[in-house]
PDB file of C-alpha atoms in Angstrom:
ATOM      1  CA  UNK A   1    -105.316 -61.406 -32.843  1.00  0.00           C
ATOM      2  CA  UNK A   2    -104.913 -64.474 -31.127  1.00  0.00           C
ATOM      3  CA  UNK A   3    -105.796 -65.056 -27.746  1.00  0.00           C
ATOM      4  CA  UNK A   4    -105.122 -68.429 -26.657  1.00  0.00           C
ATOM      5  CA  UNK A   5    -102.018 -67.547 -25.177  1.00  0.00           C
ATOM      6  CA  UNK A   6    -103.241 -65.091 -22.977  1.00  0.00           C
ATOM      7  CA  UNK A   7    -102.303 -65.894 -18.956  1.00  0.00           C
ATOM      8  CA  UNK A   8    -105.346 -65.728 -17.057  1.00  0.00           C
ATOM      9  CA  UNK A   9    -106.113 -63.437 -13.646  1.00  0.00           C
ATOM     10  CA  UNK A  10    -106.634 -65.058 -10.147  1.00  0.00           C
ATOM     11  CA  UNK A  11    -109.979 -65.871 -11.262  1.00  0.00           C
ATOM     12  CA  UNK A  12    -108.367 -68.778 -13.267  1.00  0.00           C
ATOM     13  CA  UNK A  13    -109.769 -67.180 -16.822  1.00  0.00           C
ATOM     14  CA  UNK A  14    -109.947 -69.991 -19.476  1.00  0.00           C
ATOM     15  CA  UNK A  15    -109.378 -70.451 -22.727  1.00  0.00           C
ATOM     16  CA  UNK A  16    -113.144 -70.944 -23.123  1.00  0.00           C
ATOM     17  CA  UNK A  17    -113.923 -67.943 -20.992  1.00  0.00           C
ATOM     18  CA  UNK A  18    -111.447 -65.924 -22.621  1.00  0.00           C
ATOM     19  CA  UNK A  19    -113.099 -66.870 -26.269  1.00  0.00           C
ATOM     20  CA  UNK A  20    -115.504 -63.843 -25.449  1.00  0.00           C
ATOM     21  CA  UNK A  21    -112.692 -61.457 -26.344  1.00  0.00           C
ATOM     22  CA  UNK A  22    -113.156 -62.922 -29.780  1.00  0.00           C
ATOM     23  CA  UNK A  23    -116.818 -63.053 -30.015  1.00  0.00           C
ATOM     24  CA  UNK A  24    -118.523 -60.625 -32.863  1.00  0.00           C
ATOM     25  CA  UNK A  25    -121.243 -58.027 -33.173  1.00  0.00           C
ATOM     26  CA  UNK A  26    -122.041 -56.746 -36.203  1.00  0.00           C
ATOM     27  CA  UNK A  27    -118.430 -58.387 -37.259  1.00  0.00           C
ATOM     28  CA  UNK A  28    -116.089 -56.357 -35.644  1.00  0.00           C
ATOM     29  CA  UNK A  29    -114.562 -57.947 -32.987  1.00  0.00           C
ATOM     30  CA  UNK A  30    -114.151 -56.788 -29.384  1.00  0.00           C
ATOM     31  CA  UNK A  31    -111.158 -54.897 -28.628  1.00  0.00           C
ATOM     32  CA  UNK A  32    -109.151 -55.424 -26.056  1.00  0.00           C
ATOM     33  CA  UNK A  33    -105.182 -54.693 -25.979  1.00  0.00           C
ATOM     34  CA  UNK A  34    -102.821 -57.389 -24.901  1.00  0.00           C
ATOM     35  CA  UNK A  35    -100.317 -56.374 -22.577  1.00  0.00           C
ATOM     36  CA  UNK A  36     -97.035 -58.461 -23.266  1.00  0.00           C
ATOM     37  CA  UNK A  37     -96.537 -60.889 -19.720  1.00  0.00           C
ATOM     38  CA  UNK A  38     -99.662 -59.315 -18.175  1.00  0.00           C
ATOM     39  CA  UNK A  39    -103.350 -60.728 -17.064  1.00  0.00           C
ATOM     40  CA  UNK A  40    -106.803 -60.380 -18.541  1.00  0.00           C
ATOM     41  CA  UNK A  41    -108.748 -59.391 -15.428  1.00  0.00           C
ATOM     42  CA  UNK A  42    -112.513 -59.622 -15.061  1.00  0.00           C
ATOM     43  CA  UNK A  43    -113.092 -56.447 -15.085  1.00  0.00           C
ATOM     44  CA  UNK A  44    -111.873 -55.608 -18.059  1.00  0.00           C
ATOM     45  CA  UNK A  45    -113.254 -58.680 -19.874  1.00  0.00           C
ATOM     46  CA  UNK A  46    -116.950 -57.401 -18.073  1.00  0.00           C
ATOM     47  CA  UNK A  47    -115.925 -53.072 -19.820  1.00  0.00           C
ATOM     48  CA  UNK A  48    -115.465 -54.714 -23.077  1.00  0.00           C
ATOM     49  CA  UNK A  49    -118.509 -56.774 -22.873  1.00  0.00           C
ATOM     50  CA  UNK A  50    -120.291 -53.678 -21.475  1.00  0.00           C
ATOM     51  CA  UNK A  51    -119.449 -51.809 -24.679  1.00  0.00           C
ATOM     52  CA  UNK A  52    -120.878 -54.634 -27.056  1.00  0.00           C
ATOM     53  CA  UNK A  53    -124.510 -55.210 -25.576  1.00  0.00           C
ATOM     54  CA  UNK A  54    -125.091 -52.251 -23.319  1.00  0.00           C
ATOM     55  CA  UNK A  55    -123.719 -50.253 -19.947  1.00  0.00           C
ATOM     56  CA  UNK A  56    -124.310 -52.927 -17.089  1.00  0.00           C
ATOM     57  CA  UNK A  57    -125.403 -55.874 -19.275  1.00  0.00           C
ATOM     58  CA  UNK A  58    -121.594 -57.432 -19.596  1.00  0.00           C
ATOM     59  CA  UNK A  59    -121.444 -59.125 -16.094  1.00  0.00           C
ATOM     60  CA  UNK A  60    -124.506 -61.490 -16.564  1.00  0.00           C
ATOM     61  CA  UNK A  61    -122.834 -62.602 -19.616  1.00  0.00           C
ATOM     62  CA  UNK A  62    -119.467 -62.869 -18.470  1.00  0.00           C
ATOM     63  CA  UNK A  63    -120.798 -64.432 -15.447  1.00  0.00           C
ATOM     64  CA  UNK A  64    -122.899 -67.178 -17.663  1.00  0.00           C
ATOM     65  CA  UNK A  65    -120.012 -68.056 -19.960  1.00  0.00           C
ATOM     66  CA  UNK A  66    -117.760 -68.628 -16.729  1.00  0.00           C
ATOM     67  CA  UNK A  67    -120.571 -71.097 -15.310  1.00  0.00           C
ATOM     68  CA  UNK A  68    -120.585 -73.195 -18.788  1.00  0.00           C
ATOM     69  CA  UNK A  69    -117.668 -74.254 -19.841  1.00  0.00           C
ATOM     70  CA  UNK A  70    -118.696 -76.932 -22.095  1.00  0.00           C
ATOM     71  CA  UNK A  71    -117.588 -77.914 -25.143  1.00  0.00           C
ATOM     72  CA  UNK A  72    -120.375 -77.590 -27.793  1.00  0.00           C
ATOM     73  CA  UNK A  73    -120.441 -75.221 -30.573  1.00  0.00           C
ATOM     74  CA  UNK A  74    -117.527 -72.819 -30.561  1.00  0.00           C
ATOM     75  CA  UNK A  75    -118.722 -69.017 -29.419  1.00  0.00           C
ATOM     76  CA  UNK A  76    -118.810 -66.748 -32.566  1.00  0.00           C
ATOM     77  CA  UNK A  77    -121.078 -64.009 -31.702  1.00  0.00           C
ATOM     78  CA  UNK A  78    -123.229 -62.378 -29.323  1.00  0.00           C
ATOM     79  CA  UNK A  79    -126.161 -60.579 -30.076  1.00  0.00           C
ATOM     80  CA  UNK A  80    -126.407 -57.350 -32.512  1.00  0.00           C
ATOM     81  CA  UNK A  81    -127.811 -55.292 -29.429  1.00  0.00           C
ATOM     82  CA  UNK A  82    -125.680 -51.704 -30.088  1.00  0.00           C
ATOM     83  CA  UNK A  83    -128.509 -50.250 -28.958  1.00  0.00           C
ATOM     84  CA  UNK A  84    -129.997 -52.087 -26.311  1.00  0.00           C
ATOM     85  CA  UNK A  85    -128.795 -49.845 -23.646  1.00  0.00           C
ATOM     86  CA  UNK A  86    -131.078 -47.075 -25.497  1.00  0.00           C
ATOM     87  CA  UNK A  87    -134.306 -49.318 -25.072  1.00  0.00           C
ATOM     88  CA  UNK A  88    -136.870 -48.195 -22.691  1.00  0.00           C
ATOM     89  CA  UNK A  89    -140.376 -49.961 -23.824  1.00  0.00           C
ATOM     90  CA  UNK A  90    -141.229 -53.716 -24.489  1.00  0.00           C
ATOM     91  CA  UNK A  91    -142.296 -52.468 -28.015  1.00  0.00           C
ATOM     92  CA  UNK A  92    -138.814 -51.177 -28.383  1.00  0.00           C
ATOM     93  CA  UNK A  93    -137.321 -54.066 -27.293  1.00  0.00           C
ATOM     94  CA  UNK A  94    -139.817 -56.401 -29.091  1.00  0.00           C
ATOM     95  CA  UNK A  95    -138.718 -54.754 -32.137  1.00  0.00           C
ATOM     96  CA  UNK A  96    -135.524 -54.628 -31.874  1.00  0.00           C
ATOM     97  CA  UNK A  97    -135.712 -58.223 -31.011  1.00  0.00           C
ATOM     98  CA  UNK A  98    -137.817 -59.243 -34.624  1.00  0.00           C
ATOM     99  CA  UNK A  99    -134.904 -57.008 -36.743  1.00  0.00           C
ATOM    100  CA  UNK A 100    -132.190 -58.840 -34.883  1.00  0.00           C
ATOM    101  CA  UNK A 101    -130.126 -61.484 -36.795  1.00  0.00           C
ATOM    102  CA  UNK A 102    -127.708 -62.575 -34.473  1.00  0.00           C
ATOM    103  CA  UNK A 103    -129.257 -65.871 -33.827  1.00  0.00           C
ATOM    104  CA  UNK A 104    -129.798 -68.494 -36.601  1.00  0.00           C
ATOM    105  CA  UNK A 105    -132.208 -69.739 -34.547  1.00  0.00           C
ATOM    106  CA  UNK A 106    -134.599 -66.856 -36.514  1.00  0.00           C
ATOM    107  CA  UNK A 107    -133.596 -68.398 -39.943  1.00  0.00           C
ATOM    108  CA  UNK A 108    -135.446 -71.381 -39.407  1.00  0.00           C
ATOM    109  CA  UNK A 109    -138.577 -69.989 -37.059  1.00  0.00           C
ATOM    110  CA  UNK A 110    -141.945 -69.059 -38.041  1.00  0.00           C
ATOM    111  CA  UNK A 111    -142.385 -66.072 -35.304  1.00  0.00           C
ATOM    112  CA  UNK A 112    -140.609 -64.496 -32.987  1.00  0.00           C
ATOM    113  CA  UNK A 113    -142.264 -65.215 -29.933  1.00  0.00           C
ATOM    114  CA  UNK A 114    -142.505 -62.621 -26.979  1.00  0.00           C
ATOM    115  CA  UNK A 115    -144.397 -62.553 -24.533  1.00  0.00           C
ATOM    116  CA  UNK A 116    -148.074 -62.956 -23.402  1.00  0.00           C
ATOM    117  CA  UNK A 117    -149.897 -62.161 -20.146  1.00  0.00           C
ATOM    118  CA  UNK A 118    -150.246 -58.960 -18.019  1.00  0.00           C
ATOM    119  CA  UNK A 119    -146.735 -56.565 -18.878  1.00  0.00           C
ATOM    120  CA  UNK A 120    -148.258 -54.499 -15.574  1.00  0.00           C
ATOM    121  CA  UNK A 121    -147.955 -57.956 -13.737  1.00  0.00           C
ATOM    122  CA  UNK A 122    -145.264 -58.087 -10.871  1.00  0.00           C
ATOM    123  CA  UNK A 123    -145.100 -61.734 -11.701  1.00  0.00           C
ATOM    124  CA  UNK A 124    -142.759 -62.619 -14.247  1.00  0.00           C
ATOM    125  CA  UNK A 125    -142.369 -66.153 -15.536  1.00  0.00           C
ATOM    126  CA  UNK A 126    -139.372 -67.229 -17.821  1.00  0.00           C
ATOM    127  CA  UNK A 127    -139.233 -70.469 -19.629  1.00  0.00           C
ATOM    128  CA  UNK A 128    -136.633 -71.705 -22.306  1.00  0.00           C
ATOM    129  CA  UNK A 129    -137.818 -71.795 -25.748  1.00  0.00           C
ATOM    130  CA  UNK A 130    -141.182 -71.919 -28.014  1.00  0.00           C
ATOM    131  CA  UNK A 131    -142.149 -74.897 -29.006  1.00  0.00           C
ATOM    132  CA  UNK A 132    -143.856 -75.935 -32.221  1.00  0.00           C
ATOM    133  CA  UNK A 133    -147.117 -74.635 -31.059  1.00  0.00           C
ATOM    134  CA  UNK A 134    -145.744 -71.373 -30.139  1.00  0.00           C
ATOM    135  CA  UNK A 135    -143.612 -71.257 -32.982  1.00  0.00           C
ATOM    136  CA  UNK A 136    -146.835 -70.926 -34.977  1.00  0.00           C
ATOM    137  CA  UNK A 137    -148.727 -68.991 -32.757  1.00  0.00           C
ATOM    138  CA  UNK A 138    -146.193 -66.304 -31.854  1.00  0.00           C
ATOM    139  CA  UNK A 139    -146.783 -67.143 -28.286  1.00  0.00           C
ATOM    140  CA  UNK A 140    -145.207 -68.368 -25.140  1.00  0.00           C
ATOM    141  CA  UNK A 141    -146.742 -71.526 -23.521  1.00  0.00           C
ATOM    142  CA  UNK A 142    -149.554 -72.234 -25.474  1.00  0.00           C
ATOM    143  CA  UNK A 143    -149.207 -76.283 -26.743  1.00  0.00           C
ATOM    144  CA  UNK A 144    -149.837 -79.070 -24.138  1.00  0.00           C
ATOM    145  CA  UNK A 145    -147.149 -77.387 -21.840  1.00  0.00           C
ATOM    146  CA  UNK A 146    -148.706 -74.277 -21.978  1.00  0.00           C
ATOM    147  CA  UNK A 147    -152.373 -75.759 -21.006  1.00  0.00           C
ATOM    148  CA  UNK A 148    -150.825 -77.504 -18.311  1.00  0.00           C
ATOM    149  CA  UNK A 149    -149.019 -74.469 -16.692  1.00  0.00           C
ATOM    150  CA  UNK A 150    -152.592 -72.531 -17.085  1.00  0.00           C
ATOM    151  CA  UNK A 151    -153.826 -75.412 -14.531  1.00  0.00           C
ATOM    152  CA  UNK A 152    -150.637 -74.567 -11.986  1.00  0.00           C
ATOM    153  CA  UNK A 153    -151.632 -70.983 -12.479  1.00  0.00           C
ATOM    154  CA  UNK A 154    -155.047 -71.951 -12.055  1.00  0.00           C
ATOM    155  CA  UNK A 155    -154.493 -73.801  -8.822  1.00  0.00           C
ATOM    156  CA  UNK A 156    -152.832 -71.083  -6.979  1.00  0.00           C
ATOM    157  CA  UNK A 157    -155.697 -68.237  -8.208  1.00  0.00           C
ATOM    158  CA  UNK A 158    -153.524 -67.156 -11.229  1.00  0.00           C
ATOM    159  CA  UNK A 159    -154.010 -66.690 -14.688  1.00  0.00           C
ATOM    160  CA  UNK A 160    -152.336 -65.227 -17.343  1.00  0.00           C
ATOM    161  CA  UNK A 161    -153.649 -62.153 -17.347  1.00  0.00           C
ATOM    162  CA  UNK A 162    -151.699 -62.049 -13.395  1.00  0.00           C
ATOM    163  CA  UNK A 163    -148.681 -62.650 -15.097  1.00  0.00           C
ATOM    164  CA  UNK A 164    -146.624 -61.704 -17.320  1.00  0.00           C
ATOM    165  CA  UNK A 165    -144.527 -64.571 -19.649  1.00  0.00           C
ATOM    166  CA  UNK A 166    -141.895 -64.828 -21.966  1.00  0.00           C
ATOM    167  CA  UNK A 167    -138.627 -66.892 -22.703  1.00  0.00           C
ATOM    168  CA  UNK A 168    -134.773 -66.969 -22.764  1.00  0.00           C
ATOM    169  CA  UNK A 169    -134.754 -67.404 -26.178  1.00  0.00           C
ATOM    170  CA  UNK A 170    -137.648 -66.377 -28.603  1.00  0.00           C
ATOM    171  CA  UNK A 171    -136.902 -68.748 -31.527  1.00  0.00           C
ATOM    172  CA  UNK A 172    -137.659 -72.164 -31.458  1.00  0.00           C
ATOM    173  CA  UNK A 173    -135.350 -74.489 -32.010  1.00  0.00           C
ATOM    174  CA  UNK A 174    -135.101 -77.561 -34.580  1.00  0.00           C
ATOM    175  CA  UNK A 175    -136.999 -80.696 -33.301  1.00  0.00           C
ATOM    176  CA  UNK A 176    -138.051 -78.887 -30.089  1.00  0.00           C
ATOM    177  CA  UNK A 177    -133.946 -79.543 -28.464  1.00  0.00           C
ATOM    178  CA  UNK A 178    -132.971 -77.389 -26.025  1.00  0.00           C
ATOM    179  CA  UNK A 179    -131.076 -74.422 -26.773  1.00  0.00           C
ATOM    180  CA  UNK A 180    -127.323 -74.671 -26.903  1.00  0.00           C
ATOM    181  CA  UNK A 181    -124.560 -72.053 -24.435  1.00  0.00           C
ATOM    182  CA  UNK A 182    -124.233 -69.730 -27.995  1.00  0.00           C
ATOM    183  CA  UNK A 183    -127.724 -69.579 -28.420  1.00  0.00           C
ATOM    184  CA  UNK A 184    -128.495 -68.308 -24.750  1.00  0.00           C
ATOM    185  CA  UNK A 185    -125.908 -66.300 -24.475  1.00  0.00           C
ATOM    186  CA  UNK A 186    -126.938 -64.463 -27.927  1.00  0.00           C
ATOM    187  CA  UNK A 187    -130.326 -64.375 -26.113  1.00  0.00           C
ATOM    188  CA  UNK A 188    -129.154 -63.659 -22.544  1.00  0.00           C
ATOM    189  CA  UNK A 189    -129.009 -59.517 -23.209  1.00  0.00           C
ATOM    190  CA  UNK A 190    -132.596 -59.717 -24.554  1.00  0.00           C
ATOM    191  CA  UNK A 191    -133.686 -61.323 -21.884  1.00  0.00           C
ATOM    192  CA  UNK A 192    -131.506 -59.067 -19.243  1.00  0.00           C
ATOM    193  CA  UNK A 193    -133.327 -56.444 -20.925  1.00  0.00           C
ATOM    194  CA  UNK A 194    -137.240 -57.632 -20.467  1.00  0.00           C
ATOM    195  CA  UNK A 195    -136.404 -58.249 -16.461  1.00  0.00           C
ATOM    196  CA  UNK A 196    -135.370 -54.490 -16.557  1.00  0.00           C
ATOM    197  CA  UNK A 197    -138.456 -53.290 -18.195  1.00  0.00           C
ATOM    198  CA  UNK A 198    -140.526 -55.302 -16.704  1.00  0.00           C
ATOM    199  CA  UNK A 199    -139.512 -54.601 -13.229  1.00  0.00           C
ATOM    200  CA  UNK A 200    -141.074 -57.510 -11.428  1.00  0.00           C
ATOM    201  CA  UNK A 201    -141.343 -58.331  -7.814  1.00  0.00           C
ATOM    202  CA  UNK A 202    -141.009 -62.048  -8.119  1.00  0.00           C
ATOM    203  CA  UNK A 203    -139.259 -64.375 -11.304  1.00  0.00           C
ATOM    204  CA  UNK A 204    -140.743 -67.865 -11.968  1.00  0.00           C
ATOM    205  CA  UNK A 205    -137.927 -69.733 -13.707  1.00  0.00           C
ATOM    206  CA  UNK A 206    -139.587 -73.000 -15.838  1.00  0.00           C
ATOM    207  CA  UNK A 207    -137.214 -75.328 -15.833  1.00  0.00           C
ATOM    208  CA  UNK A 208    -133.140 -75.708 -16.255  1.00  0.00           C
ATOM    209  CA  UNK A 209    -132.633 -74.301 -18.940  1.00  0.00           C
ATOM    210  CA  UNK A 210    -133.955 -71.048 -17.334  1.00  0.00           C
ATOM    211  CA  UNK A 211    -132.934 -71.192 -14.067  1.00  0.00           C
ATOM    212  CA  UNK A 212    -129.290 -71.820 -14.936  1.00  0.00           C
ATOM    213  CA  UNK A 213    -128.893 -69.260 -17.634  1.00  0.00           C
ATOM    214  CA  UNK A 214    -130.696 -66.724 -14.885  1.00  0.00           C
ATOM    215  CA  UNK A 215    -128.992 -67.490 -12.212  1.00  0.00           C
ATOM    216  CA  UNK A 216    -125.860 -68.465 -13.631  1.00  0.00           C
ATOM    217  CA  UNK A 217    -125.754 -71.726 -12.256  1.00  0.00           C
ATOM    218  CA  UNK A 218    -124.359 -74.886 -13.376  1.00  0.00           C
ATOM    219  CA  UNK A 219    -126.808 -76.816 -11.239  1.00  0.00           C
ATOM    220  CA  UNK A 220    -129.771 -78.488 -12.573  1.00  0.00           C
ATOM    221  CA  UNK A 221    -133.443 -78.026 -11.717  1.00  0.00           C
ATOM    222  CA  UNK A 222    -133.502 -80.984  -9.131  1.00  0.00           C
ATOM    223  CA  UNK A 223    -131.287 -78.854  -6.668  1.00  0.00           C
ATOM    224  CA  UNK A 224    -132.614 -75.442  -7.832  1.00  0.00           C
ATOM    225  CA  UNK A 225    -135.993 -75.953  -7.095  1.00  0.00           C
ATOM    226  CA  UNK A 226    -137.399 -76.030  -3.422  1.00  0.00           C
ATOM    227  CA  UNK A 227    -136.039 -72.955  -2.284  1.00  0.00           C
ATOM    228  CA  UNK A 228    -135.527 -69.036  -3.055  1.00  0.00           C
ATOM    229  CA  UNK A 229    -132.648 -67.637  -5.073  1.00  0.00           C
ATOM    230  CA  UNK A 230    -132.289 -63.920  -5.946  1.00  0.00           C
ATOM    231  CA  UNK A 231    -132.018 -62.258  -9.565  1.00  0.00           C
ATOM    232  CA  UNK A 232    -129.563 -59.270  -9.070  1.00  0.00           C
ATOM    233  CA  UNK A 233    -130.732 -56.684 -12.247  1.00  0.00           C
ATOM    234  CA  UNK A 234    -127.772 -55.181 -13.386  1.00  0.00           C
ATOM    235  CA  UNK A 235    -129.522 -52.029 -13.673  1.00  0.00           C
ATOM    236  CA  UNK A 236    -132.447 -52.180 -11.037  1.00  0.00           C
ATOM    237  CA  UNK A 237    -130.407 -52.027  -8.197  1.00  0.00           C
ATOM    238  CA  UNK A 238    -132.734 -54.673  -6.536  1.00  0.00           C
ATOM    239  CA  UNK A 239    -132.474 -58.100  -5.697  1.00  0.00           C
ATOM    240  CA  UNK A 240    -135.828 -60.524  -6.996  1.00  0.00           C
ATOM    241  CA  UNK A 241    -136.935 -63.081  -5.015  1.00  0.00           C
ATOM    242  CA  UNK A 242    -136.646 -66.015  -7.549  1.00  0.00           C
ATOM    243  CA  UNK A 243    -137.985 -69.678  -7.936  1.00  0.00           C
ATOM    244  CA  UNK A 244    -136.982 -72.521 -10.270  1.00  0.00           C
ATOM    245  CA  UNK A 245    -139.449 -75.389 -11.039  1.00  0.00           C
ATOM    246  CA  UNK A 246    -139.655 -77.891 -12.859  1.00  0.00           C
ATOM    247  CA  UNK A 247    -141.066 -76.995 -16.576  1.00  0.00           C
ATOM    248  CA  UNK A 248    -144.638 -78.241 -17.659  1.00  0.00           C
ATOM    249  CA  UNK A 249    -143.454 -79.706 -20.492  1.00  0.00           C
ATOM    250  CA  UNK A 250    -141.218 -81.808 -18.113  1.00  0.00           C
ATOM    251  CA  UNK A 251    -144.159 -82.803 -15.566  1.00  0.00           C
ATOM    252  CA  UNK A 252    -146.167 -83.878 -18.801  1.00  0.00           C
ATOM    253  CA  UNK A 253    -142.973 -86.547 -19.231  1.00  0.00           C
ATOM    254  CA  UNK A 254    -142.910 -87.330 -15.248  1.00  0.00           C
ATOM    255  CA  UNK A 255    -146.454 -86.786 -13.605  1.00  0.00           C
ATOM    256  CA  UNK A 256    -144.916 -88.772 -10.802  1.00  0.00           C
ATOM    257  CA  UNK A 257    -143.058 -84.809  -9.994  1.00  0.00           C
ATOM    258  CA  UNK A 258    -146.450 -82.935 -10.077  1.00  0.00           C
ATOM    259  CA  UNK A 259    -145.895 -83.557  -6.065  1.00  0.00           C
ATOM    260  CA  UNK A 260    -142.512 -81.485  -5.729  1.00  0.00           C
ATOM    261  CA  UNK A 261    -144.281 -79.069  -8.350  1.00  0.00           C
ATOM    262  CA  UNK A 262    -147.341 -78.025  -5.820  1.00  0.00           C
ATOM    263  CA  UNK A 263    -144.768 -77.706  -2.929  1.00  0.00           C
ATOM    264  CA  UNK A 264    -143.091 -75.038  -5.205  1.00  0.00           C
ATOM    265  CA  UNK A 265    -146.588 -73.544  -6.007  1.00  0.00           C
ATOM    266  CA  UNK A 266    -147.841 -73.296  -2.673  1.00  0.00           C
ATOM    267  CA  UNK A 267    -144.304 -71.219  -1.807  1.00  0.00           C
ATOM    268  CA  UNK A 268    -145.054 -68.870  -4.618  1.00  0.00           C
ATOM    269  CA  UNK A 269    -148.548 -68.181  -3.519  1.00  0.00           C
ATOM    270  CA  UNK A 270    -147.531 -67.605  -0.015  1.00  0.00           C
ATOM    271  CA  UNK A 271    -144.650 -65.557  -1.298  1.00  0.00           C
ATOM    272  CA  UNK A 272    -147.438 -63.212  -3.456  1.00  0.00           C
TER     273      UNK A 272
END
């Protein structure tokens, strides 16, 4: 079926937004009928995404494609989460996570890494990716980044067993690089999934790689940091009071920011 000469609805649909229709899960396709003259609306683009990884899941990743329209690696699947709807624990989702093989990412990773800290915590912190340290370790934040962030904890009477941590995506990727639109939004229903579960009062986003795949953003850290956003849970009917900083790993790069970082501390501990 192809789909690049589809007409798009008033929400000027792309052709990169409309590559969803196309992407796989388990390798069937989505299905979607195409109406002769007509529109692909978002609503029916967010049903059929619905139906692939979970009731109330599709918006946040129609909503993150539509915010990244960049041309890297062609979209070709999103992740093998039938069943995600149906999870309930964090070991549920923590193994349905480590039998998943959506992502190549997992090909080439030691572990499948997490989360760590305090799962009762109200506190949830989200970073990007494990590093090589974590990689080996199976846990979040535990190299030079890692012993760095326990300081910011630290410094604002925190610890990590007063939070709870984990990642967008819980494979680390080759030479430490960023991970790339597919790879998030393979991720992005996992991670959809933990806020649910988890059910915190406040999200810590660690840098822009987080903040813009949680809050759909195309804007980088720099702007997103310094004030309060809200997380809108498709499926706790709650907004979260949310707040991008700047990543550890990046203040280790640029102590010269460890400034801007304490003003963001300081509003998270008066925000506790």
């Amino acid at each position: 079926m192809c789909i690049r000469d589809w007409t798009a609805d008033e929400a000027k649909l792309d052709v990169r937004l409309c590559q969803m229709v196309r992407l796989f899960d388990g390798g069937d396709p989505i299905k979607m009928s195409k109406r002769s003259g007509s529109f692909i609306t978002v609503s029916e683009l967010i049903e059929a995404m619905d139906k692939k990884v979970g009731p109330g899941l599709g918006e946040g990743v129609v909503r993150f494609i539509m915010l990244t329209r960049k041309n890297d690696a062609p979209l070709d699947k999103v992740s093998n989460s039938n069943n995600i709807q149906n999870i309930e624990t964090l070991n549920q989702l923590e193994r349905l996570i480590k039998t998943s093989n959506n992502c190549p990412l997992k090909n080439q990773a030691l572990n499948t890494v997490f989360a760590d800290g305090n799962p009762s915590s109200k506190i949830m912190l989200i970073g990007e990716a494990p590093g090589a340290e974590e990689d080996k370790l199976g846990k979040p934040f535990v190299g030079a980044a890692g012993q760095l962030l326990n300081k910011m904890l630290a410094a604002i009477n925190l610890d990590r067993n007063s939070v709870y941590i984990t990642n967008i995506v819980p494979w680390r990727p080759p030479n430490n690089r960023a991970p790339n639109t597919e790879e998030i939004l393979q991720c992005l229903p996992f991670i959809q999934k933990h806020i649910e579960i988890v059910n915190p009062s406040m999200l810590v986003l660690l840098g822009g790689t987080a903040a813009k795949a949680i809050l759909t953003t195309n804007h980088g850290i720099t702007k997103l940091r310094s004030t309060w956003h809200t997380y809108n849970s498709p499926k706790l009917n709650l907004s979260i009071p949310t707040r991008a900083i700047f990543h550890p790993a990046f203040l280790l790069r640029s102590p010269a920011k460890k400034k801007e970082a304490w003003e963001d501390l300081l509003a998270i501990q008066k925000k506790i």
